[in-house]
mmCIF file of C-alpha atoms and ligand atoms in Angstrom:
data_model
loop_
_atom_site.group_PDB
_atom_site.id
_atom_site.type_symbol
_atom_site.label_atom_id
_atom_site.label_comp_id
_atom_site.label_asym_id
_atom_site.label_seq_id
_atom_site.Cartn_x
_atom_site.Cartn_y
_atom_site.Cartn_z
ATOM 1 C CA UNK A 109 -2.507 20.156 41.460
ATOM 2 C CA UNK A 110 -4.000 19.286 38.074
ATOM 3 C CA UNK A 111 -7.088 17.767 39.726
ATOM 4 C CA UNK A 112 -7.587 20.879 41.864
ATOM 5 C CA UNK A 113 -7.536 23.041 38.724
ATOM 6 C CA UNK A 114 -9.863 20.647 36.910
ATOM 7 C CA UNK A 115 -12.355 20.639 39.789
ATOM 8 C CA UNK A 116 -12.289 24.432 39.938
ATOM 9 C CA UNK A 117 -12.975 24.650 36.199
ATOM 10 C CA UNK A 118 -15.808 22.111 36.364
ATOM 11 C CA UNK A 119 -17.373 24.188 39.104
ATOM 12 C CA UNK A 120 -16.797 27.484 37.317
ATOM 13 C CA UNK A 121 -18.407 26.241 34.101
ATOM 14 C CA UNK A 122 -21.097 24.060 35.743
ATOM 15 C CA UNK A 123 -19.837 20.915 34.038
ATOM 16 C CA UNK A 124 -20.319 17.337 35.215
ATOM 17 C CA UNK A 125 -17.099 15.438 35.952
ATOM 18 C CA UNK A 126 -17.378 13.076 32.992
ATOM 19 C CA UNK A 127 -15.876 14.622 29.898
ATOM 20 C CA UNK A 128 -15.058 13.146 26.514
ATOM 21 C CA UNK A 129 -11.658 11.455 26.459
ATOM 22 C CA UNK A 130 -10.923 12.313 22.871
ATOM 23 C CA UNK A 131 -12.344 15.376 21.130
ATOM 24 C CA UNK A 132 -11.872 15.805 17.385
ATOM 25 C CA UNK A 133 -12.553 19.123 15.686
ATOM 26 C CA UNK A 134 -13.173 20.117 12.080
ATOM 27 C CA UNK A 135 -12.094 23.755 12.300
ATOM 28 C CA UNK A 136 -14.162 25.371 9.570
ATOM 29 C CA UNK A 137 -15.140 28.907 8.668
ATOM 30 C CA UNK A 138 -11.846 30.811 8.737
ATOM 31 C CA UNK A 139 -12.399 32.116 5.204
ATOM 32 C CA UNK A 140 -15.942 33.315 5.929
ATOM 33 C CA UNK A 141 -14.794 34.948 9.168
ATOM 34 C CA UNK A 142 -12.228 36.969 7.184
ATOM 35 C CA UNK A 143 -14.650 37.719 4.342
ATOM 36 C CA UNK A 144 -17.181 39.183 6.790
ATOM 37 C CA UNK A 145 -14.478 41.638 7.903
ATOM 38 C CA UNK A 146 -13.221 42.378 4.369
ATOM 39 C CA UNK A 147 -9.907 40.788 5.271
ATOM 40 C CA UNK A 148 -7.758 38.330 3.288
ATOM 41 C CA UNK A 149 -8.488 34.637 3.988
ATOM 42 C CA UNK A 150 -5.165 34.216 5.741
ATOM 43 C CA UNK A 151 -6.338 36.680 8.421
ATOM 44 C CA UNK A 152 -9.087 34.162 9.184
ATOM 45 C CA UNK A 153 -6.562 31.321 9.457
ATOM 46 C CA UNK A 154 -4.391 33.469 11.717
ATOM 47 C CA UNK A 155 -7.376 34.192 13.975
ATOM 48 C CA UNK A 156 -8.129 30.446 13.874
ATOM 49 C CA UNK A 157 -4.681 29.717 15.271
ATOM 50 C CA UNK A 158 -5.597 31.844 18.321
ATOM 51 C CA UNK A 159 -8.641 29.644 18.946
ATOM 52 C CA UNK A 160 -6.334 26.620 18.839
ATOM 53 C CA UNK A 161 -4.077 28.132 21.497
ATOM 54 C CA UNK A 162 -6.995 28.880 23.848
ATOM 55 C CA UNK A 163 -8.697 25.515 23.452
ATOM 56 C CA UNK A 164 -5.534 23.433 23.774
ATOM 57 C CA UNK A 165 -4.872 25.022 27.140
ATOM 58 C CA UNK A 166 -8.460 24.584 28.310
ATOM 59 C CA UNK A 167 -8.733 20.974 27.111
ATOM 60 C CA UNK A 168 -5.506 20.159 28.965
ATOM 61 C CA UNK A 169 -6.703 21.829 32.148
ATOM 62 C CA UNK A 170 -9.983 19.914 31.979
ATOM 63 C CA UNK A 171 -8.072 16.644 31.775
ATOM 64 C CA UNK A 172 -9.242 15.728 28.271
ATOM 65 C CA UNK A 173 -6.808 13.070 27.051
ATOM 66 C CA UNK A 174 -6.636 13.833 23.338
ATOM 67 C CA UNK A 175 -7.602 16.666 21.009
ATOM 68 C CA UNK A 176 -7.354 15.991 17.282
ATOM 69 C CA UNK A 177 -7.563 19.011 15.001
ATOM 70 C CA UNK A 178 -8.194 18.802 11.263
ATOM 71 C CA UNK A 179 -5.604 21.393 10.284
ATOM 72 C CA UNK A 180 -4.979 20.444 6.636
ATOM 73 C CA UNK A 181 -6.659 17.745 4.562
ATOM 74 C CA UNK A 182 -5.254 16.085 1.452
ATOM 75 C CA UNK A 183 -8.004 17.961 -0.435
ATOM 76 C CA UNK A 184 -6.675 21.294 0.905
ATOM 77 C CA UNK A 185 -3.682 20.987 -1.463
ATOM 78 C CA UNK A 186 -6.170 22.001 -4.202
ATOM 79 C CA UNK A 187 -6.497 25.514 -2.707
ATOM 80 C CA UNK A 188 -4.744 28.412 -4.493
ATOM 81 C CA UNK A 189 -0.941 27.997 -4.094
ATOM 82 C CA UNK A 190 -0.711 31.362 -2.332
ATOM 83 C CA UNK A 191 -3.174 30.231 0.391
ATOM 84 C CA UNK A 192 -1.394 26.887 0.797
ATOM 85 C CA UNK A 193 1.946 28.678 1.142
ATOM 86 C CA UNK A 194 0.573 31.057 3.768
ATOM 87 C CA UNK A 195 -1.089 28.217 5.693
ATOM 88 C CA UNK A 196 2.239 26.366 5.793
ATOM 89 C CA UNK A 197 3.947 29.542 7.002
ATOM 90 C CA UNK A 198 1.333 29.905 9.714
ATOM 91 C CA UNK A 199 1.871 26.303 10.781
ATOM 92 C CA UNK A 200 5.620 26.918 10.996
ATOM 93 C CA UNK A 201 5.062 30.034 13.105
ATOM 94 C CA UNK A 202 2.601 28.170 15.321
ATOM 95 C CA UNK A 203 5.099 25.394 15.960
ATOM 96 C CA UNK A 204 7.946 27.839 16.674
ATOM 97 C CA UNK A 205 5.898 30.012 19.033
ATOM 98 C CA UNK A 206 3.854 27.339 20.715
ATOM 99 C CA UNK A 207 6.329 24.696 21.911
ATOM 100 C CA UNK A 208 7.078 26.678 25.052
ATOM 101 C CA UNK A 209 3.362 26.976 25.838
ATOM 102 C CA UNK A 210 2.809 23.273 25.077
ATOM 103 C CA UNK A 211 5.607 22.345 27.478
ATOM 104 C CA UNK A 212 4.229 24.650 30.154
ATOM 105 C CA UNK A 213 0.850 22.972 29.815
ATOM 106 C CA UNK A 214 2.317 19.442 29.707
ATOM 107 C CA UNK A 215 0.908 18.899 26.168
ATOM 108 C CA UNK A 216 2.363 16.213 23.905
ATOM 109 C CA UNK A 217 2.255 16.978 20.199
ATOM 110 C CA UNK A 218 1.595 14.333 17.556
ATOM 111 C CA UNK A 219 0.474 14.315 13.946
ATOM 112 C CA UNK A 220 -1.570 12.056 11.723
ATOM 113 C CA UNK A 221 -1.582 12.233 7.945
ATOM 114 C CA UNK A 222 1.104 12.186 5.327
ATOM 115 C CA UNK A 223 3.834 14.321 6.851
ATOM 116 C CA UNK A 224 6.071 13.574 3.865
ATOM 117 C CA UNK A 225 3.787 15.742 1.670
ATOM 118 C CA UNK A 226 4.658 18.820 3.729
ATOM 119 C CA UNK A 227 7.535 21.178 2.875
ATOM 120 C CA UNK A 228 10.872 19.950 4.311
ATOM 121 C CA UNK A 229 11.229 22.834 6.759
ATOM 122 C CA UNK A 230 7.782 22.116 8.232
ATOM 123 C CA UNK A 231 8.651 18.432 8.575
ATOM 124 C CA UNK A 232 11.797 19.401 10.488
ATOM 125 C CA UNK A 233 9.916 21.860 12.698
ATOM 126 C CA UNK A 234 7.302 19.204 13.435
ATOM 127 C CA UNK A 235 9.907 16.609 14.325
ATOM 128 C CA UNK A 236 11.578 19.075 16.686
ATOM 129 C CA UNK A 237 8.287 19.962 18.415
ATOM 130 C CA UNK A 238 7.181 16.332 18.660
ATOM 131 C CA UNK A 239 10.498 15.333 20.211
ATOM 132 C CA UNK A 240 10.526 18.297 22.574
ATOM 133 C CA UNK A 241 7.084 17.431 23.953
ATOM 134 C CA UNK A 242 7.390 13.616 23.830
ATOM 135 C CA UNK A 243 7.784 13.349 27.609
ATOM 136 C CA UNK A 244 4.625 15.362 28.387
ATOM 137 C CA UNK A 245 1.894 13.407 30.133
ATOM 138 C CA UNK A 246 -1.132 15.718 29.884
ATOM 139 C CA UNK A 247 -3.222 16.353 26.794
ATOM 140 C CA UNK A 248 -2.133 14.778 23.502
ATOM 141 C CA UNK A 249 -2.610 17.355 20.758
ATOM 142 C CA UNK A 250 -2.901 15.657 17.385
ATOM 143 C CA UNK A 251 -2.623 17.804 14.269
ATOM 144 C CA UNK A 252 -4.127 16.130 11.212
ATOM 145 C CA UNK A 253 -1.889 17.360 8.393
ATOM 146 C CA UNK A 254 -2.247 16.287 4.790
ATOM 147 C CA UNK A 255 -4.722 13.854 6.306
ATOM 148 C CA UNK A 256 -7.335 11.708 4.572
ATOM 149 C CA UNK A 257 -9.482 9.191 6.440
ATOM 150 C CA UNK A 258 -9.828 7.022 3.351
ATOM 151 C CA UNK A 259 -6.051 7.015 2.790
ATOM 152 C CA UNK A 260 -5.517 5.958 6.420
ATOM 153 C CA UNK A 261 -7.960 3.061 6.055
ATOM 154 C CA UNK A 262 -6.391 2.081 2.714
ATOM 155 C CA UNK A 263 -3.002 2.034 4.386
ATOM 156 C CA UNK A 264 -4.340 -0.167 7.201
ATOM 157 C CA UNK A 265 -5.848 -2.570 4.658
ATOM 158 C CA UNK A 266 -2.501 -2.792 2.841
ATOM 159 C CA UNK A 267 -0.687 -3.652 6.090
ATOM 160 C CA UNK A 268 -3.187 -6.407 6.859
ATOM 161 C CA UNK A 269 -3.140 -7.713 3.267
ATOM 162 C CA UNK A 270 0.670 -7.969 3.471
ATOM 163 C CA UNK A 271 0.334 -10.180 6.568
ATOM 164 C CA UNK A 272 -2.156 -12.390 4.733
ATOM 165 C CA UNK A 273 0.161 -12.599 1.720
ATOM 166 C CA UNK A 274 3.099 -13.638 3.887
ATOM 167 C CA UNK A 275 1.009 -16.410 5.451
ATOM 168 C CA UNK A 276 1.109 -14.868 8.961
ATOM 169 C CA UNK A 277 -2.610 -14.171 8.985
ATOM 170 C CA UNK A 278 -5.700 -15.972 7.669
ATOM 171 C CA UNK A 279 -8.412 -13.907 5.941
ATOM 172 C CA UNK A 280 -11.021 -15.305 8.333
ATOM 173 C CA UNK A 281 -8.971 -14.154 11.327
ATOM 174 C CA UNK A 282 -9.117 -10.458 10.381
ATOM 175 C CA UNK A 283 -10.910 -8.486 13.093
ATOM 176 C CA UNK A 284 -12.119 -4.916 13.546
ATOM 177 C CA UNK A 285 -9.530 -4.570 16.287
ATOM 178 C CA UNK A 286 -6.756 -5.347 13.793
ATOM 179 C CA UNK A 287 -7.983 -2.591 11.507
ATOM 180 C CA UNK A 288 -8.213 -0.146 14.431
ATOM 181 C CA UNK A 289 -4.647 -1.075 15.413
ATOM 182 C CA UNK A 290 -3.346 -0.477 11.902
ATOM 183 C CA UNK A 291 -4.692 3.091 11.758
ATOM 184 C CA UNK A 292 -2.575 6.148 12.542
ATOM 185 C CA UNK A 293 -4.759 6.859 15.590
ATOM 186 C CA UNK A 294 -4.184 3.426 17.149
ATOM 187 C CA UNK A 295 -2.485 4.732 20.297
ATOM 188 C CA UNK A 296 -5.216 7.265 21.069
ATOM 189 C CA UNK A 297 -8.447 6.777 23.033
ATOM 190 C CA UNK A 298 -11.707 6.273 21.088
ATOM 191 C CA UNK A 299 -12.944 9.526 19.563
ATOM 192 C CA UNK A 300 -16.066 10.147 21.622
ATOM 193 C CA UNK A 301 -16.870 13.679 20.510
ATOM 194 C CA UNK A 302 -16.658 15.405 17.114
ATOM 195 C CA UNK A 303 -17.163 19.148 16.807
ATOM 196 C CA UNK A 304 -17.566 20.902 13.468
ATOM 197 C CA UNK A 305 -17.744 24.666 13.305
ATOM 198 C CA UNK A 306 -19.397 26.964 10.726
ATOM 199 C CA UNK A 307 -22.583 24.935 10.310
ATOM 200 C CA UNK A 308 -21.535 22.544 7.523
ATOM 201 C CA UNK A 309 -22.980 19.075 8.060
ATOM 202 C CA UNK A 310 -20.229 16.893 6.608
ATOM 203 C CA UNK A 311 -17.455 14.594 7.806
ATOM 204 C CA UNK A 312 -15.105 15.703 4.989
ATOM 205 C CA UNK A 313 -12.938 12.561 4.980
ATOM 206 C CA UNK A 314 -11.965 12.995 8.648
ATOM 207 C CA UNK A 315 -11.418 9.974 10.958
ATOM 208 C CA UNK A 316 -13.909 7.871 9.002
ATOM 209 C CA UNK A 317 -13.391 4.653 10.981
ATOM 210 C CA UNK A 318 -12.833 6.330 14.335
ATOM 211 C CA UNK A 319 -16.080 8.329 14.307
ATOM 212 C CA UNK A 320 -18.284 5.223 14.268
ATOM 213 C CA UNK A 321 -19.794 5.885 17.713
ATOM 214 C CA UNK A 322 -18.798 9.516 18.289
ATOM 215 C CA UNK A 323 -21.301 12.096 19.406
ATOM 216 C CA UNK A 324 -21.419 14.812 16.749
ATOM 217 C CA UNK A 325 -21.860 18.496 17.522
ATOM 218 C CA UNK A 326 -22.283 21.061 14.784
ATOM 219 C CA UNK A 327 -22.313 24.761 15.528
ATOM 220 C CA UNK A 328 -22.811 27.747 13.243
ATOM 221 C CA UNK A 329 -20.014 29.578 15.084
ATOM 222 C CA UNK A 330 -17.044 30.169 12.771
ATOM 223 C CA UNK A 331 -13.754 28.645 13.958
ATOM 224 C CA UNK A 332 -11.991 31.937 14.841
ATOM 225 C CA UNK A 333 -14.948 32.771 17.136
ATOM 226 C CA UNK A 334 -14.955 29.304 18.718
ATOM 227 C CA UNK A 335 -13.264 29.994 22.043
ATOM 228 C CA UNK A 336 -13.728 28.948 25.690
ATOM 229 C CA UNK A 337 -17.440 29.824 25.890
ATOM 230 C CA UNK A 338 -18.283 27.860 22.729
ATOM 231 C CA UNK A 339 -16.204 24.858 23.800
ATOM 232 C CA UNK A 340 -17.901 24.738 27.198
ATOM 233 C CA UNK A 341 -21.319 24.916 25.484
ATOM 234 C CA UNK A 342 -20.298 21.994 23.281
ATOM 235 C CA UNK A 343 -19.121 19.971 26.289
ATOM 236 C CA UNK A 344 -22.413 20.650 28.055
ATOM 237 C CA UNK A 345 -24.250 19.402 25.011
ATOM 238 C CA UNK A 346 -22.104 16.236 25.076
ATOM 239 C CA UNK A 347 -22.938 15.741 28.748
ATOM 240 C CA UNK A 348 -26.632 15.847 27.952
ATOM 241 C CA UNK A 349 -26.427 13.142 25.291
ATOM 242 C CA UNK A 350 -27.629 9.585 25.692
ATOM 243 C CA UNK A 351 -24.949 7.216 24.451
ATOM 244 C CA UNK A 352 -26.353 3.865 23.393
ATOM 245 C CA UNK A 353 -23.615 2.359 21.191
ATOM 246 C CA UNK A 354 -26.453 0.439 19.545
ATOM 247 C CA UNK A 355 -27.538 -0.935 22.925
ATOM 248 C CA UNK A 356 -29.344 0.456 25.956
ATOM 249 C CA UNK A 357 -29.441 4.070 27.057
ATOM 250 C CA UNK A 358 -26.606 5.618 29.037
ATOM 251 C CA UNK A 359 -26.935 9.240 30.006
ATOM 252 C CA UNK A 360 -23.447 10.670 30.075
ATOM 253 C CA UNK A 361 -22.258 11.321 33.583
ATOM 254 C CA UNK A 362 -25.019 9.321 35.211
ATOM 255 C CA UNK A 363 -22.861 6.307 36.046
ATOM 256 C CA UNK A 364 -19.900 6.613 38.359
ATOM 257 C CA UNK A 365 -18.157 3.687 36.665
ATOM 258 C CA UNK A 366 -17.685 5.993 33.662
ATOM 259 C CA UNK A 367 -15.867 8.542 35.725
ATOM 260 C CA UNK A 368 -12.097 8.642 35.455
HETATM 261 C C1 LIG B 566 -11.117 25.764 7.193
HETATM 262 O O1 LIG B 566 -11.559 27.081 6.994
HETATM 263 C C2 LIG B 566 -9.836 25.736 7.840
HETATM 264 C C3 LIG B 566 -8.683 25.205 7.300
HETATM 265 C C4 LIG B 566 -8.635 24.617 5.971
HETATM 266 C C5 LIG B 566 -7.427 25.197 7.993
HETATM 267 C C6 LIG B 566 -7.446 25.258 9.474
HETATM 268 C C7 LIG B 566 -6.275 26.052 9.899
HETATM 269 C C8 LIG B 566 -6.187 26.816 11.000
HETATM 270 C C9 LIG B 566 -7.207 26.877 12.030
HETATM 271 C C10 LIG B 566 -5.013 27.709 11.275
HETATM 272 C C11 LIG B 566 -3.682 27.151 11.123
HETATM 273 C C12 LIG B 566 -3.451 25.864 11.768
HETATM 274 C C13 LIG B 566 -2.466 25.622 12.647
HETATM 275 C C14 LIG B 566 -2.307 24.262 13.202
HETATM 276 C C15 LIG B 566 -1.567 26.676 13.111
HETATM 277 P P1 LIG B 566 -11.927 27.534 5.519
HETATM 278 O O2 LIG B 566 -10.770 28.280 4.970
HETATM 279 O O3 LIG B 566 -12.351 26.363 4.692
HETATM 280 O O4 LIG B 566 -13.140 28.490 5.782
HETATM 281 P P2 LIG B 566 -14.352 28.779 4.779
HETATM 282 O O5 LIG B 566 -15.111 27.488 4.616
HETATM 283 O O6 LIG B 566 -15.127 29.817 5.508
HETATM 284 O O7 LIG B 566 -13.745 29.271 3.506
#
């Protein structure tokens, strides 16, 4: 059933069968979207939550395995307390309203970042939603909340250092794979595609280790305007890229062995 829907969508949008396995998005431009309409910033965040709903469904239907959204960085705590409070409220509302839709679309919810920094009621709501969707086998939706790429790497280094200290591991035996495994994203596929909206050309402390070989797509479109059409355009761009991983050229979609 899922494959039939996927095939129909590929045909409808003129996409090749090979899609990124793991898409990460820096959802930027909510404030500017609101400003342009003389609305409060929170109206932009609210509109941004609608984009999330649309793209989560589409990504799931296309058979993308994981979608990681940068919803709140550790730096975002520096925003005016009123905005932080409203963003947390919006997150709570999203979780309450969306679980049903996530279940319907077979989407499993996860988070990365320091959940303990979040208000208690949000932590509880998150735990409930994560548990409720734990059995889902379609898209994994990862919300990066109070997330910092550097903090995640630091944490991984501490775990490895503790093994060295206890004598279980020799310094010379440390591998890249061990670091990858110690990160909060260890159970997810490689991030092969990063999208950033609103035209800023920065990584902003997002998935620093994981983005090593990702294709990067930057669009001027503001996040609340980034809906199906924009996502399909981005995927088409991905499909036209040549992925070399430092080696020889591979045009995405040109080798059947890449197809899932
Ligand atoms: C950046 O826009 C966006 C954020 C800091 C938060 C992203 C949040 C949402 C999309 C909505 C809520 C999230 C969930 C999961 C329900 P900005 O405010 O920095 O925009 P600007 O650069 O134009 O000011």
